[in-house]
Every structure is written in C-alpha cells, then in structure tokens.
Amino acid sequence: MSDTERATRDLLVELLGQFYAKGWVSGTGGGICGPADGGGLLLAPTGVHKERVRQDEFFTVDPRDDRVIKTPGNPDLRPSECKGIFCLAARDRGARSVVHSHALSAVLAGDLAAGGDHVALRDLEMLKGIRGVGNRDVHLLPVIRNTPREAELVEHVASVLADDRFSGAFAVLVADHGAYIWGEDVWEAKRHAAVYHYLFEALVARRDRSTEVTA
Amino acid sequence: MSDTERATRDLLVELLGQFYAKGWVSGTGGGICGPADGGGLLLAPTGVHKERVRQDEFFTVDPRDDRVIKTPGNPDLRPSECKGIFCLAARDRGARSVVHSHALSAVLAGDLAAGGDHVALRDLEMLKGIRGVGNRDVHLLPVIRNTPREAELVEHVASVLADDRFSGAFAVLVADHGAYIWGEDVWEAKRHAAVYHYLFEALVARRDRSTEVTA
Amino acid sequence: MSDTERATRDLLVELLGQFYAKGWVSGTGGGICGPADGGGLLLAPTGVHKERVRQDEFFTVDPRDDRVIKTPGNPDLRPSECKGIFCLAARDRGARSVVHSHALSAVLAGDLAAGGDHVALRDLEMLKGIRGVGNRDVHLLPVIRNTPREAELVEHVASVLADDRFSGAFAVLVADHGAYIWGEDVWEAKRHAAVYHYLFEALVARRDRSTEVTA
Amino acid sequence: MSDTERATRDLLVELLGQFYAKGWVSGTGGGICGPADGGGLLLAPTGVHKERVRQDEFFTVDPRDDRVIKTPGNPDLRPSECKGIFCLAARDRGARSVVHSHALSAVLAGDLAAGGDHVALRDLEMLKGIRGVGNRDVHLLPVIRNTPREAELVEHVASVLADDRFSGAFAVLVADHGAYIWGEDVWEAKRHAAVYHYLFEALVARRDRSTEVTA
C-alpha cells in the first residue's frame, strides 16, 4: 500500500468521526469512499458503526464494473451497499470521493421537492463553495424516490445524472433517505458535503419562516 | 472478571459519555446496561452523573429475578431505578443491553401518540437500522403513561410487550419521560438507540412542517 | 490551600468548559461559584472568557457580607458581578455552589412568564432531578425583570426568595438575561442546572407545538 | 517572528477549530484575522478548510493599502478574499482582529432586516458584551446586500461604516451571506462574535414566537 493510500485511509476514518458528530452518519448508515491505489475506491463495510471503522477495514472496489478487488482481513465484513452509487458517480461524473449522508436536514430538504423531482438552491453566498457555481445562480438538485434497497437506487441515480437540468449538480437527494454528494477528491467531497448540508438547513429554515409570515 | 466484561465496562463508560453529549442522559437520569459475566447485567448506580460513572461502579443484577448479585466497592452507591425494566426487557425480549434515554426528542415524540398509546414510524430509510424492519414498513412503538417511580413502570411495560401490535418493537416510549431501547448486545442497543432517536426527531420535525402547511 | 479546595478549583474550570460547550456561558457572561476553604465561595473574575479561566484566577468571597477575602495573583482581575446574587443564595438558601447561565433557552422560557412573574414546570420525569420535587408536581420558578447592572438584581432576587410560592425553587429566571441555579454543593448545582435547562427547552418546545395545534 | 505573533498564530488556529465546531466557518468559507508583528494583519489562505489551517500558512497584509507583505512558504496558497474588508475594518474602526462568519443564524437574522438596511438588537443582557453598549440600549447593525465577489463588498461596507446610525456597531451583516465582526484585539473580536451570534439566534427565535402568538 502506498503512503498516499495510507493517508487517505487515515483521513476517511477521521472524517467518519466528524460526520458522526454532525449527524450525517449514524446508526450504521451513511459513509464516505475515497481513492485507492490503482484507480480503485476505498469503501467501508456495511452494518458497522461508521465512527468506529478502522484503517484496515476498507474494501477496494473497481468503479468500472463495481467489482471488489481487495477485501479487508476480517472475513465477517461485507462491502457497503453504497457500492453501486459510489461507482456510478465515479464513472459518470469522475468522482473520486463520495459522501453518503443520512442527515435529517437532507430528508427535510427532500420533503420540499418542487414539481416532485428537484429542489432549487439560491440566494446564498455558500453556493460559491460548489465547483462552478456563483452566489447568484439558481442551483438545481435532483430528488429521487427511495427504494427498498440502496443497490436499486442506482438506475434512478443514473437517470437524473443524465438529465441536463442537473448537469452542474454534485449531489442527489433521495427522498425519505438522505443524499449522495461527491467531488474530484476527498477534500472537494468534504467541502461539497459541508456546503450542501448548509444549503439544506437554510432551505428548510427559510421555508418555515416564509410559511409563518404568509400564513 | 473476564476480559470480555472488562471491555464491556469500558465500552459502557465510553457510551455514557457519548450519550451525555447527545442529551440522552443528563442530570443524573438515563443510562445503559450491558452483559456481565455469567448471564448478569451490568447496571450503573442511581443518582450519579452518568457521564462520570467509572468502570468499577457498576452493579451486576440477575435478570431472572432482578436480584443484585454483585455490588461495587463504594458502599454509598445504590443500583439504578432502571433495574426492573432492564431485567424485564432481558427476560421478555432477550435483550442483553438496554438504553434508557431522557432525550427531549423522545418526550416530544411521545406527545404525538396516536390514539393515546402508540406512534407510527414510517417513510424513512433509517427504519432499516432496526432489526427486521424495512424502509417501507410502518413501525409501531408503544407509548405508556409515566408513573411516580420508575419501578412502577414495569407492569405497564410488561403489558405493552405482550401486545401483538408491538411485537417488532425494540423500544417503549414513556410519555413525559423518555424511552427504553434495547438490543441483543451493546452494539445493537447503540444502533437501535441512534436509529430511534433519529426517527423521533424526524417525526416531530415533519409534524411541525405539515401543521404549518395545512394550518 | 487544602486538597479539597484545589479539587474544587479543578472541577469549576472543567465545568466552565462544559457549560461553554452547552451555551450556558458565552462571550464573557455566565459562570459558577463553589465552596472555598473556611466557608468562603470561589468566584471567577469578571470580563474574562469563562471557558479559559485558570485554577489560580478565582477570588474568595465571604457570603456573609459579600466581602472579597482573597484575590488571585493577577492584579488586573476584578471579581464577577455575580458576587451579590451568589452570596445571597448562599445566605438565604444555604447554596454552596451557584450557576449563572446566559442560555438562550432560559431567556425564551422567561418570555413565557405567566402573570408576568413565574413559569410553571410540570409533566416531566426530569422534575425528579430537583431536590424535593416529584414528577407529578407543578414546580414554580420566579421570573424577575432585568436591571442595568447585575448587582442591582440582588434586591429583586431577595424579594422572590422570600415569596412562599417559590420556597421549593433552586433557580430564579431573569427576563431577557438568563438564570441563577444553585445547590448544596457543586454536584447538586450541576445536576440542577442540567435539569432546569432541560425543563426550559421542554417548556419552549411544547408551547410552540401547542400554539400550532390550537392556531 | 516575535513570540507574540507566534502565540497569535496558535490562537487563530485554535479559534478556527472552535468556530468550525460552532458552524461559523464551514466548507472553506469564513475566517478570522489577527495582529501580526509590525502592524500587519495575519490572514488565512483562501479555498482551504479553515479548521485545518496551520500556523505557517498565514499571509501578512498591510491594512493601510491591502498589500500582502509576507507570504507563507507554500506557493499554492493565495490570500483570503476577506482581505479587503478586514483591512477596511482595521483602517476605519481600528480593528486588530476581524471574524468573518457564514453562520446560518447570521443569514436568518439578515432576512429580518427592517426597512431593508438594518436590524435592531434589544432587550437582552448579552448586549453588555459589546463595548460601549448597555442592556437597555437599542443596538443597530447595518445589513448590506450581497455581491458576486467578497472584494466588491468593500465599498458597501465602507458606506455603512460612515453612517452615523451604526457608529456603535462592531459588525456588519451581509444578506444571504453572513457577518463581519471585529474588535480591538483577538479576545474582543472573539467576545463580540460570541455575543452577536447569540443576539442573531435570539432575534430569530423571538420573531418566530411572536409570529405564532399574533398569527
């Protein structure tokens, strides 16, 4: 293992602790992947408390075909269900790191989907934290329906990634579930995750207030 | 004491610190029990600041008859009032670890009891974090009335545990009080606690928003 | 200095850090006093960031006459404005530790004063965390008007402490300001502070919800 | 580098960690500057995760003409966009430390701008934490419109700093963006930041409640 991958594993473990403190991962849900040696993605195991994942517990998957190419020593571990969507974001958007969030703010933002299939994020300086977006832009994020298993979400995500309205999006909201948020590396994925969660909270807070005023 | 019990004591102390940070235990209320050597349950003392409990301050109780079978060295300590319900969950549900939460979100969720005796948790991916529950299920939790002393709650809890509507529940809400949440081991109890608290917060947040919209 | 006072100073410093994290002390406002050797009270300096107070920066005051009987080495420090009320609580209620909170939840609870001079705390298990109070009691706390300087609050506090309606109270709310909360030692003051803040948050949250429902 | 500047760099790094935990800086937005040797200002780089800035990554700028007079070793770093406003506050108000906050509470407070150009902060003890302000004062803060780039905000800020209504203000709110908050040293800037954020939260919380009551 290269020093780079070792550092990435350390960083992923540290960020999982931060994301747990923020409520983006909890129970055993949510997670993050990052770049492995040789073009693969480092993926945490499923069903584990994400804030307690260790450096030697990641799987390596090949994003070209979703195949597991390296398993951790512990034979009881199975790869996270996020695998399909993480690999899809890598293939379709060049993502090298993807955050899967179960934050309540993402769920409440998804509840506000306009026309049933998107939310419009606007009027906030923080939009500038998203690559290619200015603070006067209206930034659209797709909102897709949830499915019984995360693996089945893949085709829905593929469909909205192909939708021109969302070509500038670095995230997909899943109604009743959370969000997938990505970047070209771990740092951009982390920045995008911070920005999008902020925008979700702002959307919900401002909607609450305008409802009160107009009621 | 076996290494296993020693590790469990360490873990319980660490989790009490986490639960304090989350507001699940506060004042001297709330707590968690876990498996002791020989089939007993490790129980914290009553009336102490739970985030400051030490490894050598746990009682061991026999869940078959609620009897204290081992006391900590400090003679000033008395066992937590949770004893009766913790032992009941062990006997009736095979629980080996039970979290008692005073979280405000649990109280506010209990305020929303439909028909006075339950809440329905639904439309959230996080439901999958409860053993045996899918994200399209409607998961019912019993809500019981509070009583002057926790020991007296035991018969109310026993009664709802016998109610077929709640056979899949790993938690009981106590109105004006909080919740008891269990699992087959400490890890499952912790996961269930994270999931149920998330569901309580979501229930309250979504109810607020739909009230606003329909008002 | 006795080992007991040294331990108390360590504990006060640690608790100020916790209270800062909770938002009970912030800016340079809020604080806590505790027992000094010889019957005095340890009091933090005014105008300092309370989460950064050091063990050697406390004043000792005599609660019988509010007199400073020991000053810290640093001559730039002056004793906290809380002095008068802390000493009053010690004289009139036997308090050996008093928390002064600027928590927003205390301010919002004070906004709800019924009849302009008290709030009624009820229907919560957490009431049992207050000495002498049961979970079915209706517990009244006085709410007094704020004054330009904290020292001037003393006579208002003295007046409500003499009011029979509040004989069981271990706290006074100050409108637009916060709360004073005490106990017979640091541990009881800390427990009472945790319980009252919880009750303040619950009062505000439940009032919000019942307003919505009845609107 | 003097010991004083070294200590200031350590303090700025520590405070950026605290501000991140509070949500005042996030993504890569927000920040703080402090006094450098020789009358300059220490400024963090742009586009970096502020909670991870290191002691050796600060720029030094001359507030008289906004010029960078010292660069960190790493040639990839560029100075924060806050430069113009930080230097302006230094020139026009004698600020030696300025906090730039992206807190959601600042955005929501800005949404409440009366007459479109200010908010009135009143009826709170915490006002006394602002230099020269009493708890019975009505303290006005300017609210300016956001612009595509932070550098362009400078002239708007200069204009409100020249407005007599705001002569006692140590902060400017930027709609849809956040706030700039300053002090004569790092400690006063930190105290003012704590106080203003508290006042923003209180303003929003109380407005919500009075809307409900009068609705």
PDB file of N, CA, C and O in Angstrom, chain D residues 84-145:
ATOM      1  N   GLY D  84      -9.922  42.597   1.767  1.00  0.00           N
ATOM      2  CA  GLY D  84     -10.355  43.987   1.619  1.00  0.00           C
ATOM      3  C   GLY D  84     -11.170  44.482   2.804  1.00  0.00           C
ATOM      4  O   GLY D  84     -10.940  45.579   3.334  1.00  0.00           O
ATOM      5  N   ILE D  85     -12.107  43.661   3.256  1.00  0.00           N
ATOM      6  CA  ILE D  85     -12.977  44.105   4.353  1.00  0.00           C
ATOM      7  C   ILE D  85     -12.223  44.071   5.688  1.00  0.00           C
ATOM      8  O   ILE D  85     -12.405  44.941   6.534  1.00  0.00           O
ATOM      9  N   PHE D  86     -11.358  43.095   5.864  1.00  0.00           N
ATOM     10  CA  PHE D  86     -10.559  43.040   7.093  1.00  0.00           C
ATOM     11  C   PHE D  86      -9.710  44.309   7.202  1.00  0.00           C
ATOM     12  O   PHE D  86      -9.630  44.940   8.259  1.00  0.00           O
ATOM     13  N   CYS D  87      -9.073  44.700   6.094  1.00  0.00           N
ATOM     14  CA  CYS D  87      -8.212  45.896   6.114  1.00  0.00           C
ATOM     15  C   CYS D  87      -9.056  47.158   6.318  1.00  0.00           C
ATOM     16  O   CYS D  87      -8.644  48.086   7.038  1.00  0.00           O
ATOM     17  N   LEU D  88     -10.232  47.187   5.713  1.00  0.00           N
ATOM     18  CA  LEU D  88     -11.116  48.346   5.878  1.00  0.00           C
ATOM     19  C   LEU D  88     -11.516  48.520   7.345  1.00  0.00           C
ATOM     20  O   LEU D  88     -11.501  49.641   7.886  1.00  0.00           O
ATOM     21  N   ALA D  89     -11.899  47.412   7.992  1.00  0.00           N
ATOM     22  CA  ALA D  89     -12.285  47.494   9.412  1.00  0.00           C
ATOM     23  C   ALA D  89     -11.104  47.954  10.263  1.00  0.00           C
ATOM     24  O   ALA D  89     -11.276  48.683  11.248  1.00  0.00           O
ATOM     25  N   ALA D  90      -9.901  47.550   9.875  1.00  0.00           N
ATOM     26  CA  ALA D  90      -8.698  47.990  10.590  1.00  0.00           C
ATOM     27  C   ALA D  90      -8.506  49.507  10.422  1.00  0.00           C
ATOM     28  O   ALA D  90      -8.244  50.224  11.391  1.00  0.00           O
ATOM     29  N   ARG D  91      -8.663  49.992   9.202  1.00  0.00           N
ATOM     30  CA  ARG D  91      -8.444  51.423   8.930  1.00  0.00           C
ATOM     31  C   ARG D  91      -9.545  52.289   9.534  1.00  0.00           C
ATOM     32  O   ARG D  91      -9.283  53.287  10.197  1.00  0.00           O
ATOM     33  N   ASP D  92     -10.812  51.891   9.289  1.00  0.00           N
ATOM     34  CA  ASP D  92     -11.926  52.776   9.671  1.00  0.00           C
ATOM     35  C   ASP D  92     -12.330  52.626  11.129  1.00  0.00           C
ATOM     36  O   ASP D  92     -12.924  53.541  11.699  1.00  0.00           O
ATOM     37  N   ARG D  93     -12.074  51.472  11.736  1.00  0.00           N
ATOM     38  CA  ARG D  93     -12.543  51.239  13.099  1.00  0.00           C
ATOM     39  C   ARG D  93     -11.437  50.836  14.072  1.00  0.00           C
ATOM     40  O   ARG D  93     -11.728  50.470  15.210  1.00  0.00           O
ATOM     41  N   GLY D  94     -10.213  50.821  13.585  1.00  0.00           N
ATOM     42  CA  GLY D  94      -9.129  50.426  14.482  1.00  0.00           C
ATOM     43  C   GLY D  94      -9.160  48.958  14.861  1.00  0.00           C
ATOM     44  O   GLY D  94      -8.563  48.561  15.868  1.00  0.00           O
ATOM     45  N   ALA D  95      -9.858  48.143  14.073  1.00  0.00           N
ATOM     46  CA  ALA D  95      -9.918  46.708  14.387  1.00  0.00           C
ATOM     47  C   ALA D  95      -8.534  46.083  14.242  1.00  0.00           C
ATOM     48  O   ALA D  95      -7.812  46.388  13.290  1.00  0.00           O
ATOM     49  N   ARG D  96      -8.177  45.230  15.178  1.00  0.00           N
ATOM     50  CA  ARG D  96      -6.930  44.460  15.056  1.00  0.00           C
ATOM     51  C   ARG D  96      -7.242  42.981  14.847  1.00  0.00           C
ATOM     52  O   ARG D  96      -6.340  42.166  14.697  1.00  0.00           O
ATOM     53  N   SER D  97      -8.537  42.649  14.861  1.00  0.00           N
ATOM     54  CA  SER D  97      -8.956  41.273  14.611  1.00  0.00           C
ATOM     55  C   SER D  97     -10.386  41.315  14.091  1.00  0.00           C
ATOM     56  O   SER D  97     -11.221  42.061  14.618  1.00  0.00           O
ATOM     57  N   VAL D  98     -10.655  40.542  13.033  1.00  0.00           N
ATOM     58  CA  VAL D  98     -11.986  40.519  12.421  1.00  0.00           C
ATOM     59  C   VAL D  98     -12.380  39.071  12.185  1.00  0.00           C
ATOM     60  O   VAL D  98     -11.587  38.284  11.655  1.00  0.00           O
ATOM     61  N   VAL D  99     -13.605  38.729  12.590  1.00  0.00           N
ATOM     62  CA  VAL D  99     -14.166  37.400  12.330  1.00  0.00           C
ATOM     63  C   VAL D  99     -15.113  37.508  11.139  1.00  0.00           C
ATOM     64  O   VAL D  99     -15.932  38.430  11.082  1.00  0.00           O
ATOM     65  N   HIS D 100     -14.965  36.604  10.174  1.00  0.00           N
ATOM     66  CA  HIS D 100     -15.947  36.522   9.082  1.00  0.00           C
ATOM     67  C   HIS D 100     -16.727  35.234   9.280  1.00  0.00           C
ATOM     68  O   HIS D 100     -16.166  34.141   9.220  1.00  0.00           O
ATOM     69  N   SER D 101     -18.043  35.376   9.513  1.00  0.00           N
ATOM     70  CA  SER D 101     -18.894  34.231   9.825  1.00  0.00           C
ATOM     71  C   SER D 101     -19.878  33.939   8.710  1.00  0.00           C
ATOM     72  O   SER D 101     -20.477  34.855   8.145  1.00  0.00           O
ATOM     73  N   HIS D 102     -20.029  32.660   8.397  1.00  0.00           N
ATOM     74  CA  HIS D 102     -21.075  32.194   7.487  1.00  0.00           C
ATOM     75  C   HIS D 102     -22.208  31.525   8.268  1.00  0.00           C
ATOM     76  O   HIS D 102     -22.980  30.760   7.685  1.00  0.00           O
ATOM     77  N   ALA D 103     -22.324  31.799   9.546  1.00  0.00           N
ATOM     78  CA  ALA D 103     -23.336  31.115  10.361  1.00  0.00           C
ATOM     79  C   ALA D 103     -24.736  31.299   9.783  1.00  0.00           C
ATOM     80  O   ALA D 103     -25.109  32.397   9.359  1.00  0.00           O
ATOM     81  N   LEU D 104     -25.507  30.221   9.800  1.00  0.00           N
ATOM     82  CA  LEU D 104     -26.881  30.309   9.317  1.00  0.00           C
ATOM     83  C   LEU D 104     -27.686  31.312  10.137  1.00  0.00           C
ATOM     84  O   LEU D 104     -28.553  32.015   9.605  1.00  0.00           O
ATOM     85  N   SER D 105     -27.379  31.440  11.430  1.00  0.00           N
ATOM     86  CA  SER D 105     -28.116  32.409  12.266  1.00  0.00           C
ATOM     87  C   SER D 105     -27.897  33.838  11.767  1.00  0.00           C
ATOM     88  O   SER D 105     -28.792  34.675  11.863  1.00  0.00           O
ATOM     89  N   ALA D 106     -26.717  34.130  11.227  1.00  0.00           N
ATOM     90  CA  ALA D 106     -26.454  35.467  10.682  1.00  0.00           C
ATOM     91  C   ALA D 106     -27.284  35.688   9.418  1.00  0.00           C
ATOM     92  O   ALA D 106     -27.836  36.775   9.200  1.00  0.00           O
ATOM     93  N   VAL D 107     -27.387  34.662   8.597  1.00  0.00           N
ATOM     94  CA  VAL D 107     -28.199  34.775   7.374  1.00  0.00           C
ATOM     95  C   VAL D 107     -29.671  34.977   7.734  1.00  0.00           C
ATOM     96  O   VAL D 107     -30.350  35.848   7.174  1.00  0.00           O
ATOM     97  N   LEU D 108     -30.165  34.199   8.679  1.00  0.00           N
ATOM     98  CA  LEU D 108     -31.586  34.305   9.050  1.00  0.00           C
ATOM     99  C   LEU D 108     -31.864  35.644   9.736  1.00  0.00           C
ATOM    100  O   LEU D 108     -32.943  36.220   9.572  1.00  0.00           O
ATOM    101  N   ALA D 109     -30.902  36.163  10.497  1.00  0.00           N
ATOM    102  CA  ALA D 109     -31.069  37.492  11.090  1.00  0.00           C
ATOM    103  C   ALA D 109     -31.113  38.547   9.991  1.00  0.00           C
ATOM    104  O   ALA D 109     -31.944  39.468  10.019  1.00  0.00           O
ATOM    105  N   GLY D 110     -30.243  38.411   8.988  1.00  0.00           N
ATOM    106  CA  GLY D 110     -30.234  39.355   7.873  1.00  0.00           C
ATOM    107  C   GLY D 110     -31.565  39.362   7.117  1.00  0.00           C
ATOM    108  O   GLY D 110     -32.007  40.395   6.611  1.00  0.00           O
ATOM    109  N   ASP D 111     -32.221  38.190   7.055  1.00  0.00           N
ATOM    110  CA  ASP D 111     -33.531  38.102   6.396  1.00  0.00           C
ATOM    111  C   ASP D 111     -34.567  39.005   7.065  1.00  0.00           C
ATOM    112  O   ASP D 111     -35.583  39.351   6.465  1.00  0.00           O
ATOM    113  N   LEU D 112     -34.325  39.353   8.317  1.00  0.00           N
ATOM    114  CA  LEU D 112     -35.307  40.132   9.083  1.00  0.00           C
ATOM    115  C   LEU D 112     -35.021  41.628   9.028  1.00  0.00           C
ATOM    116  O   LEU D 112     -35.585  42.403   9.804  1.00  0.00           O
ATOM    117  N   ALA D 113     -34.146  42.068   8.118  1.00  0.00           N
ATOM    118  CA  ALA D 113     -33.740  43.478   8.082  1.00  0.00           C
ATOM    119  C   ALA D 113     -34.952  44.406   7.999  1.00  0.00           C
ATOM    120  O   ALA D 113     -35.789  44.289   7.108  1.00  0.00           O
ATOM    121  N   ALA D 114     -35.031  45.305   8.959  1.00  0.00           N
ATOM    122  CA  ALA D 114     -36.113  46.290   8.981  1.00  0.00           C
ATOM    123  C   ALA D 114     -35.764  47.424   8.028  1.00  0.00           C
ATOM    124  O   ALA D 114     -34.621  47.896   7.993  1.00  0.00           O
ATOM    125  N   GLY D 115     -36.777  47.867   7.248  1.00  0.00           N
ATOM    126  CA  GLY D 115     -36.519  48.935   6.285  1.00  0.00           C
ATOM    127  C   GLY D 115     -35.455  48.537   5.280  1.00  0.00           C
ATOM    128  O   GLY D 115     -34.893  49.377   4.571  1.00  0.00           O
ATOM    129  N   GLY D 116     -35.153  47.267   5.259  1.00  0.00           N
ATOM    130  CA  GLY D 116     -34.216  46.777   4.262  1.00  0.00           C
ATOM    131  C   GLY D 116     -32.753  46.998   4.583  1.00  0.00           C
ATOM    132  O   GLY D 116     -31.891  46.411   3.931  1.00  0.00           O
ATOM    133  N   ASP D 117     -32.408  47.772   5.612  1.00  0.00           N
ATOM    134  CA  ASP D 117     -30.978  48.052   5.760  1.00  0.00           C
ATOM    135  C   ASP D 117     -30.397  47.898   7.159  1.00  0.00           C
ATOM    136  O   ASP D 117     -29.228  48.216   7.367  1.00  0.00           O
ATOM    137  N   HIS D 118     -31.198  47.415   8.115  1.00  0.00           N
ATOM    138  CA  HIS D 118     -30.600  47.206   9.431  1.00  0.00           C
ATOM    139  C   HIS D 118     -31.448  46.239  10.261  1.00  0.00           C
ATOM    140  O   HIS D 118     -32.598  45.962   9.930  1.00  0.00           O
ATOM    141  N   VAL D 119     -30.840  45.724  11.331  1.00  0.00           N
ATOM    142  CA  VAL D 119     -31.608  45.018  12.365  1.00  0.00           C
ATOM    143  C   VAL D 119     -31.376  45.756  13.682  1.00  0.00           C
ATOM    144  O   VAL D 119     -30.330  46.365  13.894  1.00  0.00           O
ATOM    145  N   ALA D 120     -32.402  45.698  14.547  1.00  0.00           N
ATOM    146  CA  ALA D 120     -32.315  46.336  15.867  1.00  0.00           C
ATOM    147  C   ALA D 120     -32.199  45.237  16.917  1.00  0.00           C
ATOM    148  O   ALA D 120     -33.084  44.389  17.037  1.00  0.00           O
ATOM    149  N   LEU D 121     -31.111  45.246  17.661  1.00  0.00           N
ATOM    150  CA  LEU D 121     -30.875  44.247  18.713  1.00  0.00           C
ATOM    151  C   LEU D 121     -31.185  44.914  20.053  1.00  0.00           C
ATOM    152  O   LEU D 121     -30.657  45.982  20.364  1.00  0.00           O
ATOM    153  N   ARG D 122     -32.044  44.282  20.861  1.00  0.00           N
ATOM    154  CA  ARG D 122     -32.513  44.928  22.090  1.00  0.00           C
ATOM    155  C   ARG D 122     -33.007  43.897  23.098  1.00  0.00           C
ATOM    156  O   ARG D 122     -33.179  42.743  22.784  1.00  0.00           O
ATOM    157  N   ASP D 123     -33.242  44.385  24.322  1.00  0.00           N
ATOM    158  CA  ASP D 123     -33.893  43.580  25.353  1.00  0.00           C
ATOM    159  C   ASP D 123     -33.125  42.308  25.679  1.00  0.00           C
ATOM    160  O   ASP D 123     -33.714  41.240  25.856  1.00  0.00           O
ATOM    161  N   LEU D 124     -31.814  42.416  25.761  1.00  0.00           N
ATOM    162  CA  LEU D 124     -31.026  41.251  26.142  1.00  0.00           C
ATOM    163  C   LEU D 124     -29.789  41.683  26.919  1.00  0.00           C
ATOM    164  O   LEU D 124     -29.042  42.567  26.495  1.00  0.00           O
ATOM    165  N   GLU D 125     -29.587  41.014  28.052  1.00  0.00           N
ATOM    166  CA  GLU D 125     -28.404  41.254  28.866  1.00  0.00           C
ATOM    167  C   GLU D 125     -27.105  41.138  28.063  1.00  0.00           C
ATOM    168  O   GLU D 125     -26.148  41.868  28.303  1.00  0.00           O
ATOM    169  N   MET D 126     -27.105  40.211  27.102  1.00  0.00           N
ATOM    170  CA  MET D 126     -25.866  39.945  26.360  1.00  0.00           C
ATOM    171  C   MET D 126     -25.370  41.177  25.599  1.00  0.00           C
ATOM    172  O   MET D 126     -24.196  41.225  25.209  1.00  0.00           O
ATOM    173  N   LEU D 127     -26.223  42.146  25.364  1.00  0.00           N
ATOM    174  CA  LEU D 127     -25.765  43.394  24.720  1.00  0.00           C
ATOM    175  C   LEU D 127     -24.586  44.002  25.466  1.00  0.00           C
ATOM    176  O   LEU D 127     -23.738  44.680  24.862  1.00  0.00           O
ATOM    177  N   LYS D 128     -24.536  43.783  26.773  1.00  0.00           N
ATOM    178  CA  LYS D 128     -23.435  44.340  27.566  1.00  0.00           C
ATOM    179  C   LYS D 128     -22.074  43.758  27.185  1.00  0.00           C
ATOM    180  O   LYS D 128     -21.040  44.315  27.553  1.00  0.00           O
ATOM    181  N   GLY D 129     -22.093  42.669  26.428  1.00  0.00           N
ATOM    182  CA  GLY D 129     -20.842  42.105  25.951  1.00  0.00           C
ATOM    183  C   GLY D 129     -20.236  42.868  24.783  1.00  0.00           C
ATOM    184  O   GLY D 129     -19.129  42.565  24.348  1.00  0.00           O
ATOM    185  N   ILE D 130     -20.986  43.851  24.257  1.00  0.00           N
ATOM    186  CA  ILE D 130     -20.458  44.693  23.170  1.00  0.00           C
ATOM    187  C   ILE D 130     -19.915  45.974  23.783  1.00  0.00           C
ATOM    188  O   ILE D 130     -20.603  46.630  24.565  1.00  0.00           O
ATOM    189  N   ARG D 131     -18.695  46.348  23.431  1.00  0.00           N
ATOM    190  CA  ARG D 131     -18.055  47.516  24.026  1.00  0.00           C
ATOM    191  C   ARG D 131     -18.940  48.772  23.889  1.00  0.00           C
ATOM    192  O   ARG D 131     -19.394  49.095  22.782  1.00  0.00           O
ATOM    193  N   GLY D 132     -19.226  49.396  25.005  1.00  0.00           N
ATOM    194  CA  GLY D 132     -19.960  50.649  24.979  1.00  0.00           C
ATOM    195  C   GLY D 132     -21.473  50.517  24.933  1.00  0.00           C
ATOM    196  O   GLY D 132     -22.188  51.515  24.869  1.00  0.00           O
ATOM    197  N   VAL D 133     -21.989  49.288  24.988  1.00  0.00           N
ATOM    198  CA  VAL D 133     -23.432  49.071  24.864  1.00  0.00           C
ATOM    199  C   VAL D 133     -23.991  48.581  26.196  1.00  0.00           C
ATOM    200  O   VAL D 133     -23.367  47.767  26.876  1.00  0.00           O
ATOM    201  N   GLY D 134     -25.163  49.091  26.592  1.00  0.00           N
ATOM    202  CA  GLY D 134     -25.834  48.667  27.814  1.00  0.00           C
ATOM    203  C   GLY D 134     -27.008  47.760  27.485  1.00  0.00           C
ATOM    204  O   GLY D 134     -27.467  47.695  26.337  1.00  0.00           O
ATOM    205  N   ASN D 135     -27.523  47.073  28.503  1.00  0.00           N
ATOM    206  CA  ASN D 135     -28.572  46.089  28.224  1.00  0.00           C
ATOM    207  C   ASN D 135     -29.938  46.730  27.982  1.00  0.00           C
ATOM    208  O   ASN D 135     -30.902  46.034  27.656  1.00  0.00           O
ATOM    209  N   ARG D 136     -30.042  48.045  28.110  1.00  0.00           N
ATOM    210  CA  ARG D 136     -31.307  48.705  27.762  1.00  0.00           C
ATOM    211  C   ARG D 136     -31.205  49.479  26.451  1.00  0.00           C
ATOM    212  O   ARG D 136     -32.162  50.126  26.032  1.00  0.00           O
ATOM    213  N   ASP D 137     -30.047  49.431  25.825  1.00  0.00           N
ATOM    214  CA  ASP D 137     -29.878  50.127  24.546  1.00  0.00           C
ATOM    215  C   ASP D 137     -30.563  49.356  23.415  1.00  0.00           C
ATOM    216  O   ASP D 137     -30.755  48.147  23.493  1.00  0.00           O
ATOM    217  N   VAL D 138     -30.921  50.123  22.377  1.00  0.00           N
ATOM    218  CA  VAL D 138     -31.321  49.501  21.119  1.00  0.00           C
ATOM    219  C   VAL D 138     -30.121  49.642  20.193  1.00  0.00           C
ATOM    220  O   VAL D 138     -29.716  50.751  19.849  1.00  0.00           O
ATOM    221  N   HIS D 139     -29.547  48.512  19.865  1.00  0.00           N
ATOM    222  CA  HIS D 139     -28.271  48.495  19.139  1.00  0.00           C
ATOM    223  C   HIS D 139     -28.546  48.163  17.672  1.00  0.00           C
ATOM    224  O   HIS D 139     -29.079  47.101  17.352  1.00  0.00           O
ATOM    225  N   LEU D 140     -28.187  49.091  16.764  1.00  0.00           N
ATOM    226  CA  LEU D 140     -28.469  48.882  15.341  1.00  0.00           C
ATOM    227  C   LEU D 140     -27.257  48.323  14.600  1.00  0.00           C
ATOM    228  O   LEU D 140     -26.146  48.812  14.754  1.00  0.00           O
ATOM    229  N   LEU D 141     -27.515  47.297  13.798  1.00  0.00           N
ATOM    230  CA  LEU D 141     -26.472  46.747  12.922  1.00  0.00           C
ATOM    231  C   LEU D 141     -26.885  46.950  11.477  1.00  0.00           C
ATOM    232  O   LEU D 141     -28.030  46.656  11.110  1.00  0.00           O
ATOM    233  N   PRO D 142     -25.972  47.384  10.634  1.00  0.00           N
ATOM    234  CA  PRO D 142     -26.293  47.507   9.212  1.00  0.00           C
ATOM    235  C   PRO D 142     -26.413  46.144   8.547  1.00  0.00           C
ATOM    236  O   PRO D 142     -25.705  45.193   8.916  1.00  0.00           O
ATOM    237  N   VAL D 143     -27.312  46.043   7.571  1.00  0.00           N
ATOM    238  CA  VAL D 143     -27.433  44.853   6.723  1.00  0.00           C
ATOM    239  C   VAL D 143     -27.235  45.314   5.278  1.00  0.00           C
ATOM    240  O   VAL D 143     -27.997  46.151   4.793  1.00  0.00           O
ATOM    241  N   ILE D 144     -26.207  44.804   4.626  1.00  0.00           N
ATOM    242  CA  ILE D 144     -25.963  45.203   3.240  1.00  0.00           C
ATOM    243  C   ILE D 144     -26.272  44.049   2.295  1.00  0.00           C
ATOM    244  O   ILE D 144     -26.317  42.892   2.699  1.00  0.00           O
ATOM    245  N   ARG D 145     -26.498  44.403   1.019  1.00  0.00           N
ATOM    246  CA  ARG D 145     -26.772  43.374   0.012  1.00  0.00           C
ATOM    247  C   ARG D 145     -25.495  42.617  -0.315  1.00  0.00           C
ATOM    248  O   ARG D 145     -24.401  43.173  -0.265  1.00  0.00           O
TER     249      ARG D 145
END
